[in-house]
XYZ file of N, CA and C in Angstrom:
390
model
N 0.847 -1.176 0.000
C 0.000 0.000 0.000
C 0.895 1.244 0.000
N 0.669 2.142 -0.962
C 1.492 3.345 -1.011
C 0.986 4.397 -0.016
N 1.743 5.478 0.105
C 1.443 6.524 1.101
C 0.052 7.128 0.909
N -0.321 7.434 -0.333
C -1.626 8.033 -0.599
C -2.754 7.085 -0.195
N -2.606 5.810 -0.468
C -3.625 4.826 -0.074
C -3.749 4.742 1.446
N -2.625 4.833 2.150
C -2.649 4.818 3.623
C -3.386 6.034 4.166
N -3.139 7.194 3.568
C -3.805 8.427 3.999
C -5.298 8.335 3.721
N -5.669 7.831 2.560
C -7.087 7.657 2.232
C -7.763 6.731 3.245
N -7.095 5.651 3.613
C -7.663 4.716 4.594
C -7.818 5.396 5.950
N -6.837 6.182 6.338
C -6.898 6.884 7.633
C -8.073 7.853 7.687
N -8.296 8.612 6.616
C -9.338 9.623 6.612
C -10.702 9.095 6.195
N -10.802 7.814 5.905
C -12.098 7.208 5.572
C -13.069 7.323 6.739
N -12.545 7.461 7.961
C -13.397 7.612 9.138
C -13.930 9.032 9.304
N -13.519 9.937 8.450
C -14.071 11.292 8.453
C -15.386 11.218 7.670
N -16.388 10.620 8.300
C -17.618 10.200 7.633
C -18.411 11.329 6.982
N -18.544 12.478 7.651
C -19.365 13.535 7.065
C -18.808 13.944 5.708
N -17.514 14.174 5.652
C -16.895 14.600 4.395
C -16.901 13.482 3.359
N -16.470 12.294 3.753
C -16.353 11.216 2.769
C -17.713 10.726 2.278
N -18.709 10.684 3.146
C -20.037 10.252 2.703
C -20.726 11.309 1.844
N -20.197 12.527 1.868
C -20.695 13.570 0.977
C -19.826 13.697 -0.274
N -18.897 12.770 -0.456
C -18.152 12.685 -1.704
C -16.739 13.219 -1.711
N -16.208 13.689 -0.588
C -14.841 14.210 -0.563
C -13.844 13.077 -0.771
N -12.892 13.314 -1.681
C -11.873 12.313 -2.006
C -10.496 12.968 -1.984
N -9.540 12.260 -1.446
C -8.158 12.754 -1.405
C -7.482 12.410 -2.725
N -6.967 13.437 -3.401
C -6.328 13.253 -4.702
C -4.806 13.257 -4.618
N -4.267 14.127 -3.738
C -2.821 14.306 -3.704
C -2.411 14.813 -2.328
N -1.223 14.421 -1.884
C -0.671 14.907 -0.621
C 0.797 15.257 -0.807
N 1.252 16.175 0.010
C 2.662 16.524 0.096
C 2.823 17.175 1.462
N 4.029 17.514 1.835
C 4.237 18.127 3.141
C 3.471 19.442 3.234
N 2.585 19.562 4.231
C 1.776 20.765 4.456
C 0.870 21.091 3.265
N 0.446 20.087 2.531
C -0.348 20.279 1.326
C -1.305 19.107 1.126
N -2.487 19.414 0.609
C -3.408 18.371 0.165
C -4.284 18.922 -0.951
N -4.671 18.029 -1.842
C -5.618 18.337 -2.908
C -6.729 17.308 -2.803
N -7.960 17.793 -2.672
C -9.124 16.918 -2.546
C -10.191 17.364 -3.538
N -11.112 16.460 -3.837
C -12.164 16.788 -4.792
C -13.512 16.262 -4.317
N -14.559 16.750 -4.977
C -15.927 16.313 -4.691
C -16.730 16.385 -5.992
N -17.205 15.220 -6.448
C -18.097 15.186 -7.610
C -19.442 15.756 -7.157
N -19.970 16.705 -7.897
C -21.207 17.371 -7.500
C -22.427 16.565 -7.939
N -23.367 16.424 -7.014
C -24.609 15.706 -7.254
C -25.764 16.613 -6.828
N -26.980 16.153 -7.066
C -28.163 16.929 -6.682
C -28.161 17.247 -5.195
N -27.656 16.333 -4.363
C -27.651 16.552 -2.915
C -26.750 17.709 -2.485
N -25.861 18.166 -3.356
C -24.965 19.274 -3.033
C -25.557 20.643 -3.392
N -26.709 20.652 -4.029
C -27.305 21.898 -4.518
C -28.347 22.442 -3.536
N -28.507 23.755 -3.566
C -29.529 24.389 -2.734
C -30.817 24.587 -3.541
N -31.765 25.288 -2.972
C -33.086 25.451 -3.585
C -33.058 26.221 -4.904
N -32.010 27.025 -5.127
C -31.947 27.763 -6.397
C -31.022 27.075 -7.412
N -30.571 25.872 -7.067
C -29.834 25.060 -8.027
C -28.335 25.252 -8.088
N -27.761 25.998 -7.146
C -26.302 26.142 -7.128
C -25.741 25.371 -5.939
N -24.446 25.150 -5.966
C -23.806 24.366 -4.907
C -23.944 25.091 -3.571
N -24.430 24.362 -2.589
C -24.642 24.904 -1.250
C -23.294 25.257 -0.598
N -23.275 26.376 0.104
C -22.055 26.811 0.775
C -21.502 25.773 1.726
N -22.377 25.036 2.378
C -21.930 24.000 3.314
C -21.156 22.888 2.629
N -21.523 22.558 1.398
C -20.790 21.535 0.646
C -19.391 22.042 0.300
N -19.315 23.299 -0.109
C -18.021 23.907 -0.441
C -17.138 23.956 0.805
N -17.716 24.408 1.915
C -16.936 24.510 3.145
C -16.508 23.135 3.648
N -17.371 22.135 3.529
C -17.018 20.784 3.961
C -15.788 20.296 3.215
N -15.754 20.493 1.899
C -14.585 20.069 1.128
C -13.343 20.839 1.558
N -13.460 22.142 1.749
C -12.315 22.955 2.169
C -11.805 22.528 3.543
N -12.707 22.300 4.479
C -12.338 21.895 5.833
C -11.657 20.527 5.822
N -12.188 19.604 5.041
C -11.599 18.278 4.905
C -10.192 18.378 4.313
N -10.027 19.226 3.317
C -8.721 19.388 2.671
C -7.702 19.952 3.651
N -8.122 20.933 4.455
C -7.242 21.436 5.520
C -6.870 20.313 6.478
N -7.846 19.521 6.892
C -7.596 18.427 7.840
C -6.563 17.450 7.290
N -6.697 17.102 6.035
C -5.742 16.177 5.424
C -4.351 16.810 5.376
N -4.262 18.040 4.877
C -2.960 18.706 4.730
C -2.240 18.873 6.059
N -2.992 19.175 7.105
C -2.367 19.493 8.395
C -2.220 18.289 9.313
N -2.759 17.147 8.942
C -2.736 15.992 9.839
C -2.096 14.733 9.276
N -2.014 14.582 7.986
C -1.659 13.273 7.438
C -0.275 12.807 7.880
N 0.655 13.721 8.127
C 2.006 13.320 8.552
C 2.511 14.156 9.724
N 1.576 14.695 10.503
C 1.944 15.591 11.600
C 1.165 15.264 12.864
N 1.454 16.017 13.928
C 0.691 15.883 15.172
C -0.759 16.290 14.906
N -1.696 15.774 15.697
C -3.110 16.141 15.504
C -3.313 17.663 15.535
N -4.034 18.150 14.522
C -4.303 19.576 14.379
C -5.798 19.770 14.177
N -6.365 20.746 14.877
C -7.784 21.073 14.742
C -7.932 22.550 14.395
N -9.082 22.912 13.878
C -9.343 24.294 13.507
C -9.633 25.147 14.733
N -8.935 26.275 14.837
C -9.246 27.292 15.852
C -10.264 28.273 15.297
N -10.010 28.733 14.074
C -10.945 29.636 13.404
C -10.787 29.463 11.905
N -11.859 29.788 11.214
C -11.863 29.634 9.770
C -12.740 30.721 9.166
N -12.334 31.208 8.003
C -13.075 32.251 7.294
C -13.210 31.838 5.836
N -14.426 31.835 5.322
C -14.640 31.489 3.923
C -15.188 32.691 3.173
N -14.662 32.895 1.969
C -15.177 33.918 1.060
C -15.614 33.196 -0.205
N -16.905 33.310 -0.522
C -17.436 32.715 -1.741
C -17.176 33.687 -2.877
N -16.481 33.226 -3.900
C -16.038 34.105 -4.977
C -16.950 34.009 -6.192
N -17.380 32.816 -6.520
C -18.228 32.612 -7.685
C -18.866 31.248 -7.636
N -19.808 31.023 -8.540
C -20.487 29.733 -8.509
C -19.737 28.697 -9.344
N -19.877 27.459 -8.908
C -19.291 26.350 -9.661
C -20.115 26.155 -10.928
N -19.450 26.104 -12.056
C -20.133 25.889 -13.325
C -19.913 24.466 -13.835
N -18.948 23.786 -13.237
C -18.640 22.422 -13.645
C -19.362 21.401 -12.783
N -18.879 20.186 -12.828
C -19.490 19.075 -12.097
C -18.627 18.542 -10.974
N -17.536 19.252 -10.679
C -16.599 18.774 -9.661
C -15.944 19.968 -8.989
N -15.797 19.888 -7.673
C -15.037 20.883 -6.916
C -13.666 20.310 -6.617
N -12.664 21.167 -6.672
C -11.292 20.779 -6.350
C -10.754 21.795 -5.354
N -10.268 21.290 -4.212
C -9.719 22.165 -3.177
C -8.245 21.844 -2.969
N -7.454 22.902 -2.793
C -6.036 22.737 -2.504
C -5.701 23.542 -1.260
N -5.115 22.864 -0.281
C -4.708 23.503 0.972
C -3.196 23.631 1.007
N -2.733 24.828 1.316
C -1.301 25.101 1.438
C -1.023 25.795 2.761
N 0.015 25.350 3.433
C 0.428 25.968 4.696
C 1.193 27.250 4.401
N 0.780 28.316 5.062
C 1.471 29.592 4.949
C 2.478 29.722 6.080
N 2.083 29.270 7.281
C 2.937 29.383 8.472
C 2.622 28.247 9.422
N 3.662 27.619 9.919
C 3.477 26.569 10.921
C 4.427 26.835 12.078
N 3.832 27.027 13.239
C 4.625 27.247 14.440
C 4.591 26.019 15.332
N 4.961 26.215 16.576
C 4.998 25.110 17.541
C 3.603 24.626 17.903
N 2.650 25.567 18.073
C 1.299 25.173 18.494
C 0.184 25.680 17.590
N 0.519 26.520 16.608
C -0.508 27.009 15.691
C -0.003 26.945 14.254
N -0.955 26.980 13.338
C -0.613 27.008 11.919
C -1.646 27.859 11.187
N -1.304 28.256 9.968
C -2.188 29.070 9.141
C -2.152 28.515 7.722
N -3.316 28.175 7.208
C -3.449 27.598 5.867
C -4.390 28.433 5.017
N -4.160 28.382 3.715
C -5.098 28.920 2.745
C -5.586 27.755 1.890
N -6.900 27.671 1.734
C -7.511 26.637 0.905
C -8.239 27.322 -0.243
N -7.869 26.970 -1.460
C -8.528 27.515 -2.644
C -9.436 26.445 -3.224
N -10.672 26.823 -3.518
C -11.647 25.898 -4.092
C -12.040 26.398 -5.473
N -11.894 25.526 -6.465
C -12.256 25.816 -7.851
C -13.106 24.663 -8.378
N -13.743 24.879 -9.518
C -14.362 23.738 -10.182
C -13.361 23.192 -11.195
N -13.688 22.069 -11.829
C -12.740 21.434 -12.748
C -12.526 22.244 -14.022
N -13.342 23.256 -14.250
C -13.189 24.135 -15.405
C -12.253 25.303 -15.109
N -11.820 25.420 -13.852
C -10.923 26.493 -13.450
C -11.614 27.703 -12.861
N -12.932 27.650 -12.700
C -13.657 28.767 -12.092
C -13.388 28.822 -10.598
N -13.025 30.007 -10.104
C -12.825 30.180 -8.665
C -14.173 30.130 -7.969
N -14.246 29.335 -6.910
C -15.488 29.174 -6.160
C -15.370 29.799 -4.770
N -14.280 29.537 -4.060
C -14.123 30.076 -2.703
C -12.659 30.065 -2.291
N -12.348 30.931 -1.342
C -11.063 30.920 -0.644
C -11.358 30.805 0.839
N -10.578 29.973 1.522
C -10.779 29.747 2.948
C -9.436 29.933 3.643
N -9.451 30.654 4.756
C -8.264 30.732 5.596
C -8.565 29.984 6.893
N -7.574 29.275 7.378
C -7.755 28.462 8.575
C -6.589 28.665 9.535
N -6.911 28.996 10.779
C -5.943 28.987 11.864
C -6.146 27.684 12.597
N -5.088 26.906 12.732
C -5.193 25.622 13.389
C -4.399 25.558 14.667
N -4.824 24.663 15.550
C -4.105 24.397 16.798
C -3.450 23.027 16.678
N -2.150 22.982 16.906
C -1.380 21.747 16.841
C -1.220 21.219 18.252
N -1.807 20.055 18.519
C -1.687 19.509 19.871
C -0.316 18.873 20.069
N 0.114 18.861 21.305
C 1.454 18.323 21.565
C 1.425 16.946 22.138
């Protein structure tokens, strides 16, 4: 089993995200790329992707990036800015660490659709447990 398969198995217990379609595509140090195929269940009453689905993917991507090879890290605070609507059928989120200290970290998560349309940007302050 390669490293990516091990990480996927570890995060399979993140039921809310995975049962809503979040999938781990790529990992690297302080980095993760995850995706979500969009279905009817991800849409709101006006037919666009619900903010909660977008945030779930972003939060999951942060969790993978900050935890897969490090001490347990949880979100202290998070801010999402919705930039535009998804026009494609898939969301792709990429989390990158901007700063990692002894007990806190700061990540930026960019969410786009597979067509390259910007959907949201999320900033996350995390707490690294010792």
